[in-house]
Short mmCIF file of C-alpha atoms in Angstrom, two decimals:
data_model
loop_
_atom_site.label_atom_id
_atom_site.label_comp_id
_atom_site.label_asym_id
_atom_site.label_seq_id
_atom_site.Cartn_x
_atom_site.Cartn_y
_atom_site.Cartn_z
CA UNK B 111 -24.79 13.06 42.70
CA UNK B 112 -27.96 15.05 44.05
CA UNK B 113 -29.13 17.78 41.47
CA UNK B 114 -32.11 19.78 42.07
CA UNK B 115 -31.98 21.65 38.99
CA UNK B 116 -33.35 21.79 35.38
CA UNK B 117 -30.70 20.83 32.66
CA UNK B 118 -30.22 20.91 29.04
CA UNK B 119 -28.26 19.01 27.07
CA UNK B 120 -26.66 19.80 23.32
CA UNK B 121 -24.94 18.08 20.87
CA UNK B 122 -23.22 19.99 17.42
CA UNK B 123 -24.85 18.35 15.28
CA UNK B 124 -21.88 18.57 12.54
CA UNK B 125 -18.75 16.73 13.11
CA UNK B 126 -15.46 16.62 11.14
CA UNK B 127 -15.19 13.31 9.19
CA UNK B 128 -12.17 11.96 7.95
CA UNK B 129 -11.24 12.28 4.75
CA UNK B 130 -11.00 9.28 2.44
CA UNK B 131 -7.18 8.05 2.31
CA UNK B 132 -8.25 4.52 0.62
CA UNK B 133 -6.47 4.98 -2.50
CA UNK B 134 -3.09 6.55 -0.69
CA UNK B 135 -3.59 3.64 2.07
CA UNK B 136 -3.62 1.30 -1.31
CA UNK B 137 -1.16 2.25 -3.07
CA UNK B 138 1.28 2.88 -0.35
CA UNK B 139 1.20 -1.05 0.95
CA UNK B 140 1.97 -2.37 -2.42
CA UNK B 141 4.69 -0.29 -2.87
CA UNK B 142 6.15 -0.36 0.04
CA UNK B 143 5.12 -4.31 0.24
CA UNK B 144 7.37 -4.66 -3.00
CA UNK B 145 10.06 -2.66 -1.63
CA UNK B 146 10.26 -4.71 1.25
CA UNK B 147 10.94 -7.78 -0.87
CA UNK B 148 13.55 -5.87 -3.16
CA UNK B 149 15.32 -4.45 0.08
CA UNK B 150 15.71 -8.50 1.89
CA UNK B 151 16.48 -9.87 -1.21
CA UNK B 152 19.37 -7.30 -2.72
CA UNK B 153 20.42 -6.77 1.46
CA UNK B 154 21.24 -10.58 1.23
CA UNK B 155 23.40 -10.41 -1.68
CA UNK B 156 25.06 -7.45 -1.13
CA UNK B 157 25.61 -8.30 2.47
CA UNK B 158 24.30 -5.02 3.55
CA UNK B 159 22.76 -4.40 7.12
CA UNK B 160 21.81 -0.92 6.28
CA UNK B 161 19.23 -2.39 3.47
CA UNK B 162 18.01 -5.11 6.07
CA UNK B 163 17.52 -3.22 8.79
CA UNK B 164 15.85 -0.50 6.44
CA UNK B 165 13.74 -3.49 5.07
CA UNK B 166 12.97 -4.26 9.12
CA UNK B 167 11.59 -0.75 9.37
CA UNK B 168 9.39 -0.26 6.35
CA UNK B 169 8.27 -3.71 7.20
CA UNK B 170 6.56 -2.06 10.32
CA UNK B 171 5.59 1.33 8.24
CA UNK B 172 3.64 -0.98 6.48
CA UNK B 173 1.99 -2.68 9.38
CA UNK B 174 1.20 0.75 10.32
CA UNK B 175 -0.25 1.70 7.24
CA UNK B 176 -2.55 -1.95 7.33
CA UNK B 177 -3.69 -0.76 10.74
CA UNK B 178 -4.44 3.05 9.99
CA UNK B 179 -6.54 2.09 6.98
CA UNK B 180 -8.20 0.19 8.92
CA UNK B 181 -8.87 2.01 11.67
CA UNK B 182 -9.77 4.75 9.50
CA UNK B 183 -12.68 2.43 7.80
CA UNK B 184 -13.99 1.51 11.11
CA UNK B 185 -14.35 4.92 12.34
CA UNK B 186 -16.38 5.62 9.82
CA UNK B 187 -19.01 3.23 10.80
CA UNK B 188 -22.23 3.88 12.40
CA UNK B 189 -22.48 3.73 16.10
CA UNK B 190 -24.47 0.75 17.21
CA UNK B 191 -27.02 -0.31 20.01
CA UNK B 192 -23.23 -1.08 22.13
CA UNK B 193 -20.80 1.00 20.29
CA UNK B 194 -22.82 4.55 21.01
CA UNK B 195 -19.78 6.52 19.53
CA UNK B 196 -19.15 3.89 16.78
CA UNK B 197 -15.54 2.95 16.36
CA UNK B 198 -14.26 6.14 16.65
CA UNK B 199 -11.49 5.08 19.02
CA UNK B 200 -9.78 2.50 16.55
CA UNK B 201 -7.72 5.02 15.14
CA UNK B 202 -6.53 6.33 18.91
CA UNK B 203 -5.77 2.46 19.25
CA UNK B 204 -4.21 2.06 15.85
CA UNK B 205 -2.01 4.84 16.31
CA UNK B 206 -0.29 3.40 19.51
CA UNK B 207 0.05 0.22 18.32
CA UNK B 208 1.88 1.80 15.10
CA UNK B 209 4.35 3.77 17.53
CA UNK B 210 5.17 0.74 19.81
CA UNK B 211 5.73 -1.69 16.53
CA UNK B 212 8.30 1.43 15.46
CA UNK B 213 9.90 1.36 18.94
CA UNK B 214 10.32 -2.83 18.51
CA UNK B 215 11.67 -1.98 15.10
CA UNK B 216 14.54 0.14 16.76
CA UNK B 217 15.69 -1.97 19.00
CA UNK B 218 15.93 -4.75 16.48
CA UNK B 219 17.61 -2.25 13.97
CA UNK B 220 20.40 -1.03 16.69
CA UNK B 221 21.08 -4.30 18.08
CA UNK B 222 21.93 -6.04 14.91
CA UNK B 223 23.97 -2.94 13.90
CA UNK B 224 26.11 -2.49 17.26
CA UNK B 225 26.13 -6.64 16.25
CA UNK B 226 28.25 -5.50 12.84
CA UNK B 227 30.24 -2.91 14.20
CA UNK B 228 32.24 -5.60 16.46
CA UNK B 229 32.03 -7.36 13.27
CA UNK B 230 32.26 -5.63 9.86
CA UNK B 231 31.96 -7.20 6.67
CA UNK B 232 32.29 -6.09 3.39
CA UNK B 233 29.16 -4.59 1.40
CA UNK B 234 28.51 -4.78 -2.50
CA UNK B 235 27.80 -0.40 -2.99
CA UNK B 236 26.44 -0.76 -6.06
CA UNK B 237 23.33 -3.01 -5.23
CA UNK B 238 22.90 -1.16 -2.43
CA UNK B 239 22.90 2.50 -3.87
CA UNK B 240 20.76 1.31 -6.27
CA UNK B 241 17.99 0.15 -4.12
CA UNK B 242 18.29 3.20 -1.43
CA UNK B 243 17.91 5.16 -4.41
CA UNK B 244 14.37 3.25 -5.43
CA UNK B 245 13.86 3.80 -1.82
CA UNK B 246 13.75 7.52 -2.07
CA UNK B 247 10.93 7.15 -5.19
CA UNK B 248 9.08 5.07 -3.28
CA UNK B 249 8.84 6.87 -0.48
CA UNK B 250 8.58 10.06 -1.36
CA UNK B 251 5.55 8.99 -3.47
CA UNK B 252 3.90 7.70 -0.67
CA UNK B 253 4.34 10.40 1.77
CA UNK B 254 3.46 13.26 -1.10
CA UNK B 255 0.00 10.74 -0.93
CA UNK B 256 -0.49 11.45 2.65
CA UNK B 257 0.62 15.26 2.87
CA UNK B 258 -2.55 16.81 2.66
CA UNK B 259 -3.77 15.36 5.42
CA UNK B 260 -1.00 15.66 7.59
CA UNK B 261 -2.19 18.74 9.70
CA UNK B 262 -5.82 16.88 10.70
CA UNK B 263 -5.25 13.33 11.55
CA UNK B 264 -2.47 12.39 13.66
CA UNK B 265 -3.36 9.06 11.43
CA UNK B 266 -2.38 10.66 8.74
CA UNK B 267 0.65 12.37 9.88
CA UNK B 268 2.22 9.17 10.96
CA UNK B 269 2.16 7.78 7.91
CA UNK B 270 3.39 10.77 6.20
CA UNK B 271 6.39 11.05 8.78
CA UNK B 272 7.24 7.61 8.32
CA UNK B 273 7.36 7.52 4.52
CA UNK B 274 9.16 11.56 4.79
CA UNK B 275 11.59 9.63 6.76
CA UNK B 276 12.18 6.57 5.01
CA UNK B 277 13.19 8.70 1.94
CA UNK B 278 15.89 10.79 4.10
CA UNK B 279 17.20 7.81 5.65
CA UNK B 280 17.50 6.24 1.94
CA UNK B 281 19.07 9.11 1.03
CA UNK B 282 21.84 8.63 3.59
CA UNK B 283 21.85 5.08 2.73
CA UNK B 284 22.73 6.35 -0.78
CA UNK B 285 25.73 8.36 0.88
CA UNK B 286 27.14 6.07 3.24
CA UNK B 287 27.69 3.54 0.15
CA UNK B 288 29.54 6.13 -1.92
CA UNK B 289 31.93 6.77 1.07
CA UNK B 290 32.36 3.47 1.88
CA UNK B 291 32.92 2.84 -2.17
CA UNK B 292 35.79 5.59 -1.94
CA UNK B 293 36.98 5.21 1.24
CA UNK B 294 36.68 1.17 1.94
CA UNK B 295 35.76 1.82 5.39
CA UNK B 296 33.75 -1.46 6.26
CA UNK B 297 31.66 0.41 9.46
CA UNK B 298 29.99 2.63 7.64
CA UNK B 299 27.32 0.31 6.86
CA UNK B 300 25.98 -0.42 10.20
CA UNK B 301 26.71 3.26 11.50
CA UNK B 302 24.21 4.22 9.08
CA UNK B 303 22.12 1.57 10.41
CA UNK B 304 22.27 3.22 13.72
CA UNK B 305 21.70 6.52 12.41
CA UNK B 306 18.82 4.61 10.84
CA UNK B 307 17.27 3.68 14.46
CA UNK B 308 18.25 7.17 16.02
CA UNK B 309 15.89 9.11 13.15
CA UNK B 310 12.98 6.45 13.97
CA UNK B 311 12.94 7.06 17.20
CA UNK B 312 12.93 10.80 17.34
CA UNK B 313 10.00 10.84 14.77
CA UNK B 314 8.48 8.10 16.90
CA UNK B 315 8.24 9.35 20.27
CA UNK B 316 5.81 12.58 19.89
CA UNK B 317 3.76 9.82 17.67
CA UNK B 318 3.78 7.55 21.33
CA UNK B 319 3.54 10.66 23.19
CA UNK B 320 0.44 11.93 21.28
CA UNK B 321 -1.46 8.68 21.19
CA UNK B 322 -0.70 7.56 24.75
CA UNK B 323 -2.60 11.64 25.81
CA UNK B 324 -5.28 10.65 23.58
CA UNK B 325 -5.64 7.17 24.91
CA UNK B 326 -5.79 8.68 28.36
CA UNK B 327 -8.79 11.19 27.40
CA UNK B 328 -6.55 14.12 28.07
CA UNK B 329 -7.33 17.03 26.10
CA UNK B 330 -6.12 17.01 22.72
CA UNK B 331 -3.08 19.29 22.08
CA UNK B 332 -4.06 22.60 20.27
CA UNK B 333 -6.61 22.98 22.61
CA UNK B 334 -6.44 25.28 25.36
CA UNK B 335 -8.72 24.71 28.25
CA UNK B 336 -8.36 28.13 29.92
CA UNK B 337 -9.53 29.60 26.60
CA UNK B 338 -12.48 27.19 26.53
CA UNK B 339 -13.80 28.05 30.18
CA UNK B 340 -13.09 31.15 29.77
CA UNK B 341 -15.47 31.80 26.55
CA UNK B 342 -17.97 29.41 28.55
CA UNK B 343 -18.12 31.85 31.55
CA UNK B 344 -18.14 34.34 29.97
CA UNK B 345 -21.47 33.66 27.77
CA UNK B 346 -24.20 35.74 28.75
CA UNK B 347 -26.37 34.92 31.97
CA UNK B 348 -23.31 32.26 33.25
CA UNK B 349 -22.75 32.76 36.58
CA UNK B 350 -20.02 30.22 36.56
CA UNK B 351 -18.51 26.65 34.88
CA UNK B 352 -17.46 23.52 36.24
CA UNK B 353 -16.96 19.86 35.39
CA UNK B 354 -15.60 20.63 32.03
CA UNK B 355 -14.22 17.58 30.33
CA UNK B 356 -12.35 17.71 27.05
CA UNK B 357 -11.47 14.66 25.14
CA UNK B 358 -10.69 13.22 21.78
CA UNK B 359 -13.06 10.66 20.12
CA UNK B 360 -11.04 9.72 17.28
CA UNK B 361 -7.65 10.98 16.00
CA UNK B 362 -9.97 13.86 14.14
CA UNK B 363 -12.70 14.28 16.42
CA UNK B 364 -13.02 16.30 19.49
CA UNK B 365 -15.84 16.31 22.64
CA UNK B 366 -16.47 18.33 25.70
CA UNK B 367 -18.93 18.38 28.68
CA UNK B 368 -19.73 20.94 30.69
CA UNK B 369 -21.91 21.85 33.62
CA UNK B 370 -22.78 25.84 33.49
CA UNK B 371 -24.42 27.60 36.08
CA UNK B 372 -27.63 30.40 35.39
CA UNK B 373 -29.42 32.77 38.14
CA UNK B 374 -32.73 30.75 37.68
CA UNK B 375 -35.13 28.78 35.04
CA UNK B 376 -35.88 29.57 31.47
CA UNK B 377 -35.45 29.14 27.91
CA UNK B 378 -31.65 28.63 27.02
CA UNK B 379 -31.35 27.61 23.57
CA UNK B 380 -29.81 30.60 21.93
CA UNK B 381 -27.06 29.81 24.79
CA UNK B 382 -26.75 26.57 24.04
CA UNK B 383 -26.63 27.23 20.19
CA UNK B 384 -24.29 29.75 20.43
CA UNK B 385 -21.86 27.78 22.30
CA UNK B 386 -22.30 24.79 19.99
CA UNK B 387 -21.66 27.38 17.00
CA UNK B 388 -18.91 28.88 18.72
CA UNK B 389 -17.14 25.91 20.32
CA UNK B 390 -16.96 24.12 17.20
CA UNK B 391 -15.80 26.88 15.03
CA UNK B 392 -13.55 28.68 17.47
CA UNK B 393 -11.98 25.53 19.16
CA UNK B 394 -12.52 22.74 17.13
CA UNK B 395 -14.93 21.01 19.70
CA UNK B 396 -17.60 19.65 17.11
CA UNK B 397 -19.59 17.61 19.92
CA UNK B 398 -20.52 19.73 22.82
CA UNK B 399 -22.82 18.43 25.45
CA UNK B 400 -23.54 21.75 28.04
CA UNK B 401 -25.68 21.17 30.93
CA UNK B 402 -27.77 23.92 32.46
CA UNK B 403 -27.77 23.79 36.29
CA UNK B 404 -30.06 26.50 38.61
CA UNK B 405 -28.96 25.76 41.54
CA UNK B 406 -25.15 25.64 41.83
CA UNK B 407 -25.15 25.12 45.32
CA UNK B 408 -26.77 21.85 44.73
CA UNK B 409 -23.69 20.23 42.75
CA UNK B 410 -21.18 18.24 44.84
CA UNK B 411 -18.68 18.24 42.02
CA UNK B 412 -15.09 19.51 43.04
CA UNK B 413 -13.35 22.04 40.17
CA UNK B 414 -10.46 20.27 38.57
CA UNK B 415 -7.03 21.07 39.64
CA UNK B 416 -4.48 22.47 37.14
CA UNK B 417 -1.45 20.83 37.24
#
């Protein structure tokens, strides 16, 4: 790509890290790890498929909660000699891999319980409206762990969402075994299994949807591109903006690039200070790398299309 121009490059020096989860991450696999055990164990002898399938699915929540933490530690590591951003991306990568072990989960969960309906058998209510019930403590006290950082790390919100989740469904667990107590209706059971599946995927597929865009470097929803040219064009001495790429680093993390064009040579770093300043605190864009060109005419870059 022939440039005959000066250029400048700069990088916000300040970046959002994300917060420390450790404990929640902690606590929230041996609950849910125990909880697990209590659901296979009580599903068996109360014959329920509602509590197995449930056990199926916080199975996986757990798997996703072993990945995020993990993902989460290893984007906090220091970029290496290789690895120039680090392991930033893990969590991108942990997060799809947590939405496609949910979307396994559901088709395991519906088959078993269209598998019943042909099929009903009779469930022991008691044992199982007493472990739903534990269900809803144990879930709710793992998603109130994750709630406050819910809005910044789509990480985070996951596991919040699942655990939010897992304590409605438990609640309807709870339900369906009173009806079926007072009513003796024998399909209730694995109807609430499919309700069960139905609730996972609709929480699951903006989770798949989200972390597929990221893995795909589009730019991060919440972040309008328009606005971000715009305010780059419109920075003084810019004669006009192109190449502007807008990606997400990590699940908290946000870049951009962007060539800018000036009338001729000079000092530009109140420019490019201001736009790091602004960009970051305006948008959200905490690593900003601008380049200066002088001579636009030289740059053999097409503008992107919007689609």
């Amino acid at each position: 790509m022939p440039h005959d121009h000066s250029s400048h490059e700069t990088h916000s020096g300040h970046s959002h890290a994300p917060a420390n989860f450790g404990r929640a991450f902690a606590i929230g696999i041996v609950l849910n790890t125990g909880f697990i055990a209590a659901e296979i164990v009580y599903g068996l002898l109360a014959n329920s498929i509602a509590l197995l399938a449930d056990a199926g699915h916080n199975a996986s929540d757990v798997l996703g909660l072993v990945l995020a933490w993990a993902a989460a530690w290893a984007s906090k590591r220091k970029p290496t000699w290789d690895y120039t951003y680090g392991y930033r991306r893990s969590s991108i990568i942990a997060s799809l891999l947590n939405a496609v072990a949910l979307l396994v989960a559901v088709g395991i969960i519906a088959g078993e319980a269209v598998s019943r309906l042909r099929n009903p058998t009779p469930v022991e209510t008691g044992i199982v409206m007493a472990v739903a019930a534990a269900g809803i403590a144990v879930n709710g006290v793992t998603a109130w762990l994750f709630a406050r950082g819910r809005k910044d790390d789509i990480n985070i919100r996951g596991a919040y969402l699942h655990m939010a989740a897992d304590a409605a469904v438990s609640a309807g667990v709870v339900l369906a075994a009173l009806l079926k107590r007072f009513t003796g209706w024998l399909w209730v059971d694995p109807l609430v299994s499919i309700v069960v599946a139905v609730v996972i995927l609709l929480g699951t597929w903006g989770l798949l949807r989200e972390s597929v865009r990221l893995t795909l470097d589009a730019v991060p929803e919440g972040i309008d591109r328009a606005k971000v040219e715009a305010y780059l064009h419109g920075l003084p001495g810019v004669e006009s903006v192109h190449d502007v790429h807008i990606w997400s680093m990590s699940t908290t993390e946000v870049a951009l690039t962007a060539h800018v064009c000036v009338p001729g040579p000079g000092p530009h770093d109140v420019l490019l200070a201001r736009a790091a300043h602004d960009l970051e605190h305006q948008y959200g864009i905490a690593h900003p790398t601008i380049q200066i060109e002088v001579d636009a005419a030289a740059c053999e870059l097409e503008p992107a299309e919007r689609v």
